[in-house]
mmCIF file of C-alpha atoms and ligand atoms in Angstrom:
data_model
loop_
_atom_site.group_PDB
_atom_site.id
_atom_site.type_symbol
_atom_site.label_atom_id
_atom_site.label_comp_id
_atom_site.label_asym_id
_atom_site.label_seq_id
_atom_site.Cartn_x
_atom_site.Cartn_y
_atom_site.Cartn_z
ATOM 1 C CA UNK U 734 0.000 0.000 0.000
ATOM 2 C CA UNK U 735 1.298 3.455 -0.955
ATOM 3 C CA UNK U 736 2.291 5.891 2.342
ATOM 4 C CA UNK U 737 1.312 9.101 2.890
ATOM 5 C CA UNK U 738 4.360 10.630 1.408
ATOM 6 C CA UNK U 739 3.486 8.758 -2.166
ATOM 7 C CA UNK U 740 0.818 11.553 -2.206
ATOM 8 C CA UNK U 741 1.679 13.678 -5.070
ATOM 9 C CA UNK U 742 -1.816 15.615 -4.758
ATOM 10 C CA UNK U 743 -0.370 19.520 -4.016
ATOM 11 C CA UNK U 744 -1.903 20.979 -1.529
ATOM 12 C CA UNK U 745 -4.805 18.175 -0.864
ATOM 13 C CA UNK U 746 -5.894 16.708 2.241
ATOM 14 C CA UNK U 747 -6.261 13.859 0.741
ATOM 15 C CA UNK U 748 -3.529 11.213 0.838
ATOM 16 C CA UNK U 749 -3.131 8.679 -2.451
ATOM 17 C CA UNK U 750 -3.701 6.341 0.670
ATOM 18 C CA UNK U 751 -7.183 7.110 1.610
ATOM 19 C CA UNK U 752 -8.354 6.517 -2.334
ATOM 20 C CA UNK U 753 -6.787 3.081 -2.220
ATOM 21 C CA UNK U 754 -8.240 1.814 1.113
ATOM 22 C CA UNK U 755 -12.208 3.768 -0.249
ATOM 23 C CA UNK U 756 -11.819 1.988 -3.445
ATOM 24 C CA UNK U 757 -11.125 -1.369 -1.657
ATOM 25 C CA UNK U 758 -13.837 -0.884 1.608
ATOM 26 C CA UNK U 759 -16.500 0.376 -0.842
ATOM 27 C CA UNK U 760 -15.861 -1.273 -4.246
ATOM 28 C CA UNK U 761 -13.596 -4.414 -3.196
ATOM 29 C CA UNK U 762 -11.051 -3.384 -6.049
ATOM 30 C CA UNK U 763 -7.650 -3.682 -4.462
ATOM 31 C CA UNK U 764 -5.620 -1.033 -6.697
ATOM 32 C CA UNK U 765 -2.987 -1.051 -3.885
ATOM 33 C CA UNK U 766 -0.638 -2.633 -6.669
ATOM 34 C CA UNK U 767 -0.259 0.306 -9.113
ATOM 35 C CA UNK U 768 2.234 2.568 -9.316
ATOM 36 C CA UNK U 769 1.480 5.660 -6.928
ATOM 37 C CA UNK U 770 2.941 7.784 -9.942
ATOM 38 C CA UNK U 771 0.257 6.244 -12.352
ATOM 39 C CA UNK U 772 -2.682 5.694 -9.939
ATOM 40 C CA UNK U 773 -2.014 9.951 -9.126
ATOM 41 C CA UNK U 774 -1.618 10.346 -12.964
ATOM 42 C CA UNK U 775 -4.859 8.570 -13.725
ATOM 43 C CA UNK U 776 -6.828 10.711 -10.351
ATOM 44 C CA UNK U 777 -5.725 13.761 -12.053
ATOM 45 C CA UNK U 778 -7.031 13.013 -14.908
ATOM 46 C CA UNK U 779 -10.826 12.201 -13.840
ATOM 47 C CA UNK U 780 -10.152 15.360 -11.590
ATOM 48 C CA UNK U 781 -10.260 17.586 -15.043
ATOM 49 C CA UNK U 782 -13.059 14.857 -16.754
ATOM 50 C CA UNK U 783 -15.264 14.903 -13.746
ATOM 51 C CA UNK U 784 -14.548 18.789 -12.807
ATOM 52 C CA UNK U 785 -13.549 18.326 -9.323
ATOM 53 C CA UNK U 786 -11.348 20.757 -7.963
ATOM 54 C CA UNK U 787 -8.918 18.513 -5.686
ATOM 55 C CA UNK U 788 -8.859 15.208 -4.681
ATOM 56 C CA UNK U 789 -10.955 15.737 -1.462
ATOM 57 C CA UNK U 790 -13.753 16.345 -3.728
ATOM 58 C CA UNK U 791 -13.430 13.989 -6.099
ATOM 59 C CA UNK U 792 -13.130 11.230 -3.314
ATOM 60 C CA UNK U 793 -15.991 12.335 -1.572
ATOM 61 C CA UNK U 794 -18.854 13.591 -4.187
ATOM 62 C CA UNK U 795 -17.640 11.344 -7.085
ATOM 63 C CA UNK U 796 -15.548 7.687 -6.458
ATOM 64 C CA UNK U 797 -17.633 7.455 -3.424
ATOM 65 C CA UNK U 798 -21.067 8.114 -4.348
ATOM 66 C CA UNK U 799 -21.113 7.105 -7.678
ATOM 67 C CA UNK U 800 -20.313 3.404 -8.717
ATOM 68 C CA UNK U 801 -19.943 4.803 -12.364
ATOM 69 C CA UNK U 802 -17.509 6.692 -11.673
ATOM 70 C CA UNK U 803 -15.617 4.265 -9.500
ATOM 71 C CA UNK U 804 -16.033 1.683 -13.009
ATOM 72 C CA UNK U 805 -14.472 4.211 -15.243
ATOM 73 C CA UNK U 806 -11.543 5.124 -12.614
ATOM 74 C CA UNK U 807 -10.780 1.570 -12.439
ATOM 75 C CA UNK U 808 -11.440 0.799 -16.169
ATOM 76 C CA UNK U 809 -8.659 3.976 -16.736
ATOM 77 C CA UNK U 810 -6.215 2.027 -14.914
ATOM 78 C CA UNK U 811 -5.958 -0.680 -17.639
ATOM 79 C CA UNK U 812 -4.402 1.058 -20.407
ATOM 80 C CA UNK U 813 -5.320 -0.638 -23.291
ATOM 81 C CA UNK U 814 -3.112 1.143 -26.326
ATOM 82 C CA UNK U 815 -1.106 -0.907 -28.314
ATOM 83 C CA UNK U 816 -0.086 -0.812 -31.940
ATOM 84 C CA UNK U 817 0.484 -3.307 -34.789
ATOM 85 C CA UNK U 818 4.753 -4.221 -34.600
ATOM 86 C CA UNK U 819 4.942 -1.718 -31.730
ATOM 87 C CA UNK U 820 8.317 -1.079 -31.179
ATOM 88 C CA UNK U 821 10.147 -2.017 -34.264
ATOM 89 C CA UNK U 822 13.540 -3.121 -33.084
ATOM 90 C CA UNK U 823 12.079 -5.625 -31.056
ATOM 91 C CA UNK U 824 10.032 -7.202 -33.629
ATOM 92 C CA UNK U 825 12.848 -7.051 -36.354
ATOM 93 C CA UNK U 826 15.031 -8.963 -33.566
ATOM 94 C CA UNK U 827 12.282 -11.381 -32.953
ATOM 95 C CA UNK U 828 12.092 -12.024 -37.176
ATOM 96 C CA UNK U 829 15.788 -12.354 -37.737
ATOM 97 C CA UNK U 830 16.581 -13.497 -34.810
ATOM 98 C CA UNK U 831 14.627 -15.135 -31.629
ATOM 99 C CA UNK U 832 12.279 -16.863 -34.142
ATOM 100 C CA UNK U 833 14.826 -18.536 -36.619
ATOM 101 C CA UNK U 834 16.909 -19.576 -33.275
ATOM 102 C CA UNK U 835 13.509 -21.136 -31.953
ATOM 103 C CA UNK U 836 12.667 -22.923 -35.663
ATOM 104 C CA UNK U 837 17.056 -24.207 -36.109
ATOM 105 C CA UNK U 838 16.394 -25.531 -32.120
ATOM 106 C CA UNK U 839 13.334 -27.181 -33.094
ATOM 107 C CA UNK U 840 14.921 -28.691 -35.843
ATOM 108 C CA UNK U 841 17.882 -30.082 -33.606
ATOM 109 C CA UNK U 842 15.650 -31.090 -30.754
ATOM 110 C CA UNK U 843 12.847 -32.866 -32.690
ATOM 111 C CA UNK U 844 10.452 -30.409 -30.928
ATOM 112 C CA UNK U 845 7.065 -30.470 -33.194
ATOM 113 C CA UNK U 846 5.536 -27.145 -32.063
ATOM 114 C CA UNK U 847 6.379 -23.569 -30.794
ATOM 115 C CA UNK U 848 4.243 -22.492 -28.404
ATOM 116 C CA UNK U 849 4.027 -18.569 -27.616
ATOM 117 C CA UNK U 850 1.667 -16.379 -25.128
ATOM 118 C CA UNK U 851 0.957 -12.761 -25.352
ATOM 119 C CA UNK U 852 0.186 -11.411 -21.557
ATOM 120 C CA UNK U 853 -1.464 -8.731 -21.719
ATOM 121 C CA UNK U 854 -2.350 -8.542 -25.165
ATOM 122 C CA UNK U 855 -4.907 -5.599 -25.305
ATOM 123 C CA UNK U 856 -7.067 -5.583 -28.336
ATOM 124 C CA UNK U 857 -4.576 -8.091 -30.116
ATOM 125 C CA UNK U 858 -1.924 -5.715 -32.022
ATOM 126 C CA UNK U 859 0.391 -7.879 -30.553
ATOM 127 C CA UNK U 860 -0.635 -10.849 -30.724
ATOM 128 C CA UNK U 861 -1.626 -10.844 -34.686
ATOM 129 C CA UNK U 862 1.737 -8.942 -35.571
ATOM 130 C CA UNK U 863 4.314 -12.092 -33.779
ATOM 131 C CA UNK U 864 1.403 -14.676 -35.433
ATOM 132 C CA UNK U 865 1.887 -12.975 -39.251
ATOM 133 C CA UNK U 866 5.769 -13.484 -38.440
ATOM 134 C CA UNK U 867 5.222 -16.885 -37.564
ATOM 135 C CA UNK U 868 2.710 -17.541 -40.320
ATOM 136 C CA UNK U 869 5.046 -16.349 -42.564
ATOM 137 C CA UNK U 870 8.750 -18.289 -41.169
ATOM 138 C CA UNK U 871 7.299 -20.942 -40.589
ATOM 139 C CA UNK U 872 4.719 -22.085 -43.749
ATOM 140 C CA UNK U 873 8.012 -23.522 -44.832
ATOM 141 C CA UNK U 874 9.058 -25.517 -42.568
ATOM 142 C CA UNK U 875 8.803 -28.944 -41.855
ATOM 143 C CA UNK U 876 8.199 -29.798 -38.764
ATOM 144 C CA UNK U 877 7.281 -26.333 -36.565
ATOM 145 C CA UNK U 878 3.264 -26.480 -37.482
ATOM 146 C CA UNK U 879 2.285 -26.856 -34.986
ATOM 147 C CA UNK U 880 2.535 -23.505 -33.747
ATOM 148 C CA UNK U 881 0.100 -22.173 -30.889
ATOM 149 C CA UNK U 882 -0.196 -18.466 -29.740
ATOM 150 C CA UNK U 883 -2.062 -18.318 -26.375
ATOM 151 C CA UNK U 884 -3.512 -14.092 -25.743
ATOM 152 C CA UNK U 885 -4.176 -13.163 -22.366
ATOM 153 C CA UNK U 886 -5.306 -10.231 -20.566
ATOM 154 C CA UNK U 887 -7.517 -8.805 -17.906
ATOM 155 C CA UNK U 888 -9.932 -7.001 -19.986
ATOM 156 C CA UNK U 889 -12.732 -8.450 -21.215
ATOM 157 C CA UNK U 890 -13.636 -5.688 -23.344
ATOM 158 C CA UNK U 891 -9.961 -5.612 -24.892
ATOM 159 C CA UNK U 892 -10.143 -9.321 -24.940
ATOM 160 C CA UNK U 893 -12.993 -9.230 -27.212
ATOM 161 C CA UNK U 894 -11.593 -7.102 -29.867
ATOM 162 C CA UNK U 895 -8.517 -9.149 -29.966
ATOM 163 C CA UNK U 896 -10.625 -12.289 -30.612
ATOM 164 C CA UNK U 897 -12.263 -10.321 -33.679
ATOM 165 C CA UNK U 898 -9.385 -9.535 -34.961
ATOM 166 C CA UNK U 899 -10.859 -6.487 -37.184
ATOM 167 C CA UNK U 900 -9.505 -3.680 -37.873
ATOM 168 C CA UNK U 901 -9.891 -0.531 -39.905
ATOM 169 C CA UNK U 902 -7.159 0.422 -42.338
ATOM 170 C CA UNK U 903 -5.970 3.179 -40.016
ATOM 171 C CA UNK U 904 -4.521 0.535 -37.236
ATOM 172 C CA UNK U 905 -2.493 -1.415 -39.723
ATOM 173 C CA UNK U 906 0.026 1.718 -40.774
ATOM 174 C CA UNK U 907 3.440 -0.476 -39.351
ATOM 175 C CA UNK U 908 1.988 -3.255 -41.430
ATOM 176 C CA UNK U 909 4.301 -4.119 -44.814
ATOM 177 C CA UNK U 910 2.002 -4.097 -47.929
ATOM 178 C CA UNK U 911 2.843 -8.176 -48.086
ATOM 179 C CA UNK U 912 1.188 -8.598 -44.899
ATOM 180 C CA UNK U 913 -1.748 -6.846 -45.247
ATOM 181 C CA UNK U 914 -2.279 -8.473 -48.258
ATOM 182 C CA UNK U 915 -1.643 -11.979 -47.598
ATOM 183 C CA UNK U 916 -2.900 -12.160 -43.711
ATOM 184 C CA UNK U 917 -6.229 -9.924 -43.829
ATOM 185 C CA UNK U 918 -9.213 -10.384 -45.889
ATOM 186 C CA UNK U 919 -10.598 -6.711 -46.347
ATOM 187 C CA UNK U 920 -14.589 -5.709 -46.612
ATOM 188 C CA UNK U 921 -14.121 -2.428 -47.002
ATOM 189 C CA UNK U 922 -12.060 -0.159 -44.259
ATOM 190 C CA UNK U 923 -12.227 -3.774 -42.132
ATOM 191 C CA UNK U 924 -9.571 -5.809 -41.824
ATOM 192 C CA UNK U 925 -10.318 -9.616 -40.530
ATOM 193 C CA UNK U 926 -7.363 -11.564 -39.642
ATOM 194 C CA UNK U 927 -7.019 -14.518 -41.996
ATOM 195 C CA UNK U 928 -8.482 -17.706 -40.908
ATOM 196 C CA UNK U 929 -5.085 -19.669 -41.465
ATOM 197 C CA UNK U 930 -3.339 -17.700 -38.760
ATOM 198 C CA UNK U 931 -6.738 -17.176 -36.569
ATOM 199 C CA UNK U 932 -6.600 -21.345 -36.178
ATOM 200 C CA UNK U 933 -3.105 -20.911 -34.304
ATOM 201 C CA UNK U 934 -4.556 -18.680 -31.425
ATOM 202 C CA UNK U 935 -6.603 -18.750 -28.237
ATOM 203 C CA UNK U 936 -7.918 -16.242 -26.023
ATOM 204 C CA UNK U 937 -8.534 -16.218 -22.471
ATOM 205 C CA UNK U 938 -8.914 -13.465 -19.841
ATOM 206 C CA UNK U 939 -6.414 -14.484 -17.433
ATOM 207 C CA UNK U 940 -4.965 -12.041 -14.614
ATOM 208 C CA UNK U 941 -1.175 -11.633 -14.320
ATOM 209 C CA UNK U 942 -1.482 -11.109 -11.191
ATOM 210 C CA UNK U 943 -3.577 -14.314 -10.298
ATOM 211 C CA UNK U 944 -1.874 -16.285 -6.991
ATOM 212 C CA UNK U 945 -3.689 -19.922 -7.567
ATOM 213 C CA UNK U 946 -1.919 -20.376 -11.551
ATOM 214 C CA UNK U 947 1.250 -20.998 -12.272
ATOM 215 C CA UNK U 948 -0.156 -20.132 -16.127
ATOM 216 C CA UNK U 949 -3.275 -19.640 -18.274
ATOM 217 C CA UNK U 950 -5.212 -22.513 -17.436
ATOM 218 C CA UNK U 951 -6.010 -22.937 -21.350
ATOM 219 C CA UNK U 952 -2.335 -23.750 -22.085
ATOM 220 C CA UNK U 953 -2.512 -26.417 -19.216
ATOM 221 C CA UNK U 954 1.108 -26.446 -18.771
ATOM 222 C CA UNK U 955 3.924 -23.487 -19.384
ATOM 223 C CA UNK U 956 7.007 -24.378 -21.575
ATOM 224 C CA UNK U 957 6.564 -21.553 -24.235
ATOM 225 C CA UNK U 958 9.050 -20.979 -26.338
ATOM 226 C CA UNK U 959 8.201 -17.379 -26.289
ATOM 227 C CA UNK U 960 6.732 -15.138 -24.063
ATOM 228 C CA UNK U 961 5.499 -11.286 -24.953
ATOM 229 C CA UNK U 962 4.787 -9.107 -21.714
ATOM 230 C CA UNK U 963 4.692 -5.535 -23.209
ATOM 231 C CA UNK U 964 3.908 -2.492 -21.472
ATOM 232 C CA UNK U 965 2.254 -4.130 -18.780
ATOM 233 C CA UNK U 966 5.267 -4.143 -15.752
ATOM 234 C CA UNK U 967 5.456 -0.968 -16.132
ATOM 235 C CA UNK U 968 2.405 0.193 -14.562
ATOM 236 C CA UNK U 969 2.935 -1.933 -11.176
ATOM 237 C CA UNK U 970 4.987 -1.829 -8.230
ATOM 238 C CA UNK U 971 8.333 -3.123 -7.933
ATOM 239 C CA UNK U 972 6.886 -6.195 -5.362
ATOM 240 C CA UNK U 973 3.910 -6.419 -7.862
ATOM 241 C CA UNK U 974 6.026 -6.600 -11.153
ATOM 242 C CA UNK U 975 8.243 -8.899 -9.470
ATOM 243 C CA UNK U 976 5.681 -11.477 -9.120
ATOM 244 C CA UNK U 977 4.463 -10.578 -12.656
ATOM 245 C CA UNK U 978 8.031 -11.720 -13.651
ATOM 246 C CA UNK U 979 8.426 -14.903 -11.776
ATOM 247 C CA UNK U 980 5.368 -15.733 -12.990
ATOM 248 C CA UNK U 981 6.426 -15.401 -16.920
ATOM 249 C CA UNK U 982 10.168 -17.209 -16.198
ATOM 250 C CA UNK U 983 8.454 -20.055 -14.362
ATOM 251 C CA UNK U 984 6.517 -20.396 -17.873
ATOM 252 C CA UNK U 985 9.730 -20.395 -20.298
ATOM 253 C CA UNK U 986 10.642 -23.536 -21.881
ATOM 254 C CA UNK U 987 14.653 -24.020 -21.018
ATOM 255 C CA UNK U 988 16.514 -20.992 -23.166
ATOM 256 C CA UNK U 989 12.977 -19.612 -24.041
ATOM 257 C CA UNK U 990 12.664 -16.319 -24.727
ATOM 258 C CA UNK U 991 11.256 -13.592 -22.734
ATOM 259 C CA UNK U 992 10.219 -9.692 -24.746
ATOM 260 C CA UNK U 993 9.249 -6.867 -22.540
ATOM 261 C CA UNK U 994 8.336 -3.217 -23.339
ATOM 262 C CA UNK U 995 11.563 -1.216 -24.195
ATOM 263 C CA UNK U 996 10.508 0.946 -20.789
ATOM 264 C CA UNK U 997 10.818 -2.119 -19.763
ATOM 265 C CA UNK U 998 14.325 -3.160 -20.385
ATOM 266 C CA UNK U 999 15.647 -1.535 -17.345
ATOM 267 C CA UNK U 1000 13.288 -2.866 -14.654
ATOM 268 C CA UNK U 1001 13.611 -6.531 -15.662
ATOM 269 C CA UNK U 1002 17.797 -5.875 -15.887
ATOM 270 C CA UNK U 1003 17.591 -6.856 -12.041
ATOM 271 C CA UNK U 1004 15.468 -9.467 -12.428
ATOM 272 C CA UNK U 1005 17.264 -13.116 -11.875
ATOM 273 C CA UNK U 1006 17.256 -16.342 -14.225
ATOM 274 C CA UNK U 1007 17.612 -14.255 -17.463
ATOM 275 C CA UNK U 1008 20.435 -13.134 -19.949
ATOM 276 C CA UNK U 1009 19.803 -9.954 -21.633
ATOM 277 C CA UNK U 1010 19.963 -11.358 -25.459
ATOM 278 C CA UNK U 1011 20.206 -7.885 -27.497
ATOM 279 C CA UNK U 1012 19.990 -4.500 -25.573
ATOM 280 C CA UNK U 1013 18.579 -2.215 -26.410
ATOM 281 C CA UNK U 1014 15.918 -4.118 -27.721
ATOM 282 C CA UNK U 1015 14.094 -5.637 -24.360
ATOM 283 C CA UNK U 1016 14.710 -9.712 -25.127
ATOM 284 C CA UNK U 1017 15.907 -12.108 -22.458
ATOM 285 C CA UNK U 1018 16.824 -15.588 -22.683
ATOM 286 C CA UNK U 1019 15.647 -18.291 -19.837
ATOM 287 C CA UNK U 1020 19.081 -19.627 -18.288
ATOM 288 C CA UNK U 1021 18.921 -22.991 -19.126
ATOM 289 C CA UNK U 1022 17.541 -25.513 -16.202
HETATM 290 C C1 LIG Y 1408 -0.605 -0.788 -22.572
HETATM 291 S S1 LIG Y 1408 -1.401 -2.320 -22.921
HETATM 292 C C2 LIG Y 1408 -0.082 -3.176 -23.728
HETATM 293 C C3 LIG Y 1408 -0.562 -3.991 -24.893
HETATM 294 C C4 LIG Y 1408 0.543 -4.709 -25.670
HETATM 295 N N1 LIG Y 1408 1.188 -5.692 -24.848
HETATM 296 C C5 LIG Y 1408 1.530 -3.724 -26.222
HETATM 297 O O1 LIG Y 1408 2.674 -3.644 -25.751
HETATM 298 O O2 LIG Y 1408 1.160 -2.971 -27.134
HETATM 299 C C6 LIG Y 1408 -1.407 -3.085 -21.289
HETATM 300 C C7 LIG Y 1408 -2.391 -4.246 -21.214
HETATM 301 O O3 LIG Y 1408 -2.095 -4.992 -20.034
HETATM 302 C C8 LIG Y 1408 -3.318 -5.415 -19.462
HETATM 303 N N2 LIG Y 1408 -3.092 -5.695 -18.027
HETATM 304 C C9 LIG Y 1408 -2.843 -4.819 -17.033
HETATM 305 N N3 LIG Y 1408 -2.728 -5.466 -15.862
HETATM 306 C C10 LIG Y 1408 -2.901 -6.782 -16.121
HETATM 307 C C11 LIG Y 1408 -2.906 -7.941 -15.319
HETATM 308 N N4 LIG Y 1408 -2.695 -7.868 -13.996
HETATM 309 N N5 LIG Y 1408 -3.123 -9.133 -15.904
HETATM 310 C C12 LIG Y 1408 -3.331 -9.208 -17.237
HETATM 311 N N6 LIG Y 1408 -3.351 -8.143 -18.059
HETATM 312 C C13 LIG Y 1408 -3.133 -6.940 -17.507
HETATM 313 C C14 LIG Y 1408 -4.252 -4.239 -19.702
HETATM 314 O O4 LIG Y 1408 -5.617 -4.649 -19.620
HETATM 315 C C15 LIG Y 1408 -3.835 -3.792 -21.096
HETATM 316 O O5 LIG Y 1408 -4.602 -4.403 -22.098
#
């Protein structure tokens, strides 16, 4: 829980702290994990929305009279944006490099499938660009078909859209021309992810955060090959992201690969069990057990 010093409200009686513990008496929703910073970001910004002049106010004639307003001040703490090959470097590392290590250790191993999951996948940017990379390495070879993405996140609502897997022409600017072409079918400005790749994926809501899994239920066991967390650590505490992390190395396959946000990068430097593959791009390699 945050102390009274993490409040960053100037000149308001009200403490960060006294938010947290009204959101969780009334409401049940333990936001105690956030990052003071962002949970003070995200106040200040329903403070101009809502009109309130301080946080005082805003506590008491908004967040705790109105159950509205306490949905869309927790819905604002799951920031959904994402982008289509956000973050370039670490997607051209993950073609010419993470991927093709993953197919040549397949190939030496007799491994039949790759198995990936996207935590925290948002409304499936993600998720579709690393499957149109594997579509397109692996339709050649011979024995990798097996391929399975797994898409979690917390938000239904996000969830949702990823499972659709539409989008208008506008989201699909990082896209190369090839891609569009050959992994969208297009009815007008909507773009539908191509069946072929859609058969590879599975969604599930799934909460990184979650004490009783070790992993998605859906993917029964861990042992991915390749794990995306992007953007996501970011937003939580240092105890909170550290159990976010433990979570995602307990799921690697020996010398799998983990891919963070590049904001990232620095927070999961100090985190144990992993060799920094390629800095600056944010990919770490499981030591091998
Ligand atoms: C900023 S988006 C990042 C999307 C994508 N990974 C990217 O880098 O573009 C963060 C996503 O993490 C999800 N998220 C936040 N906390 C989570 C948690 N505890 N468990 C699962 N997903 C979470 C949010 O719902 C949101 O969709």
């Amino acid at each position: 829980m945050g102390s009274a010093s993490d409040d960053g409200f100037a000149g308001s009686k009200v403490p960060l702290n006294d938010i947290i513990r009204s959101m969780n008496r009334v409401y049940g929703l333990d936001i105690s994990g956030y990052e003071p910073s962002f949970l003070i970001r995200t106040i200040e910004r329903r403070l101009q929305a809502t009109g309130c002049d301080s946080a005082a106010s805003y506590l008491a004639e908004r967040l705790l009279v109105d159950p509205s307003e306490a949905e869309v001040f927790s819905r604002s703490l799951r920031v959904g944006y994402s982008e289509f090959f956000r973050e370039p470097l670490t997607f051209a590392l993950l073609e010419r490099q993470v991927l093709p290590d993953l197919m040549e250790r397949g190939r030496m191993t007799g491994r039949t499938g790759l198995r990936v999951w996207s935590a925290g996948c948002a409304a499936g940017q993600e998720v579709w660009s690393v499957a149109i990379l594997l579509d397109e390495l692996l339709a050649s070879a011979d024995r990798l078909r097996a391929w399975r993405v797994f898409a979690t996140d917390i938000s239904e609502s996000d969830l949702s859209l990823a499972c659709a897997g539409v989008y208008p022409a506008a989201a699909l600017g990082n896209v190369r021309l090839r891609h569009v072409d050959a992994c969208f079918t297009r009815q007008g400005d909507c773009h539908t992810v191509a069946m072929r790749i859609r058969e590879h994926v599975e969604f599930a809501v799934y909460d990184l955060l979650d004490t009783a899994t070790a992993c998605p239920p859906m993917c029964i066991f861990g042992d991915f090959d390749l794990v995306l967390c992007c953007n996501v650590l970011i937003y939580y505490r240092p105890d909170q992201r550290r159990r976010i992390i433990a979570k995602l190395l307990g799921c690697l396959a020996p010398g799998g690969y983990l891919v963070t946000g590049e904001a990232e990068r620095r927070l999961m430097a100090q985190a144990g069990g992993v060799l920094e593959v390629a800095p600056p791009a944010p990919v770490f390699q499981a030591t091998r057990r």
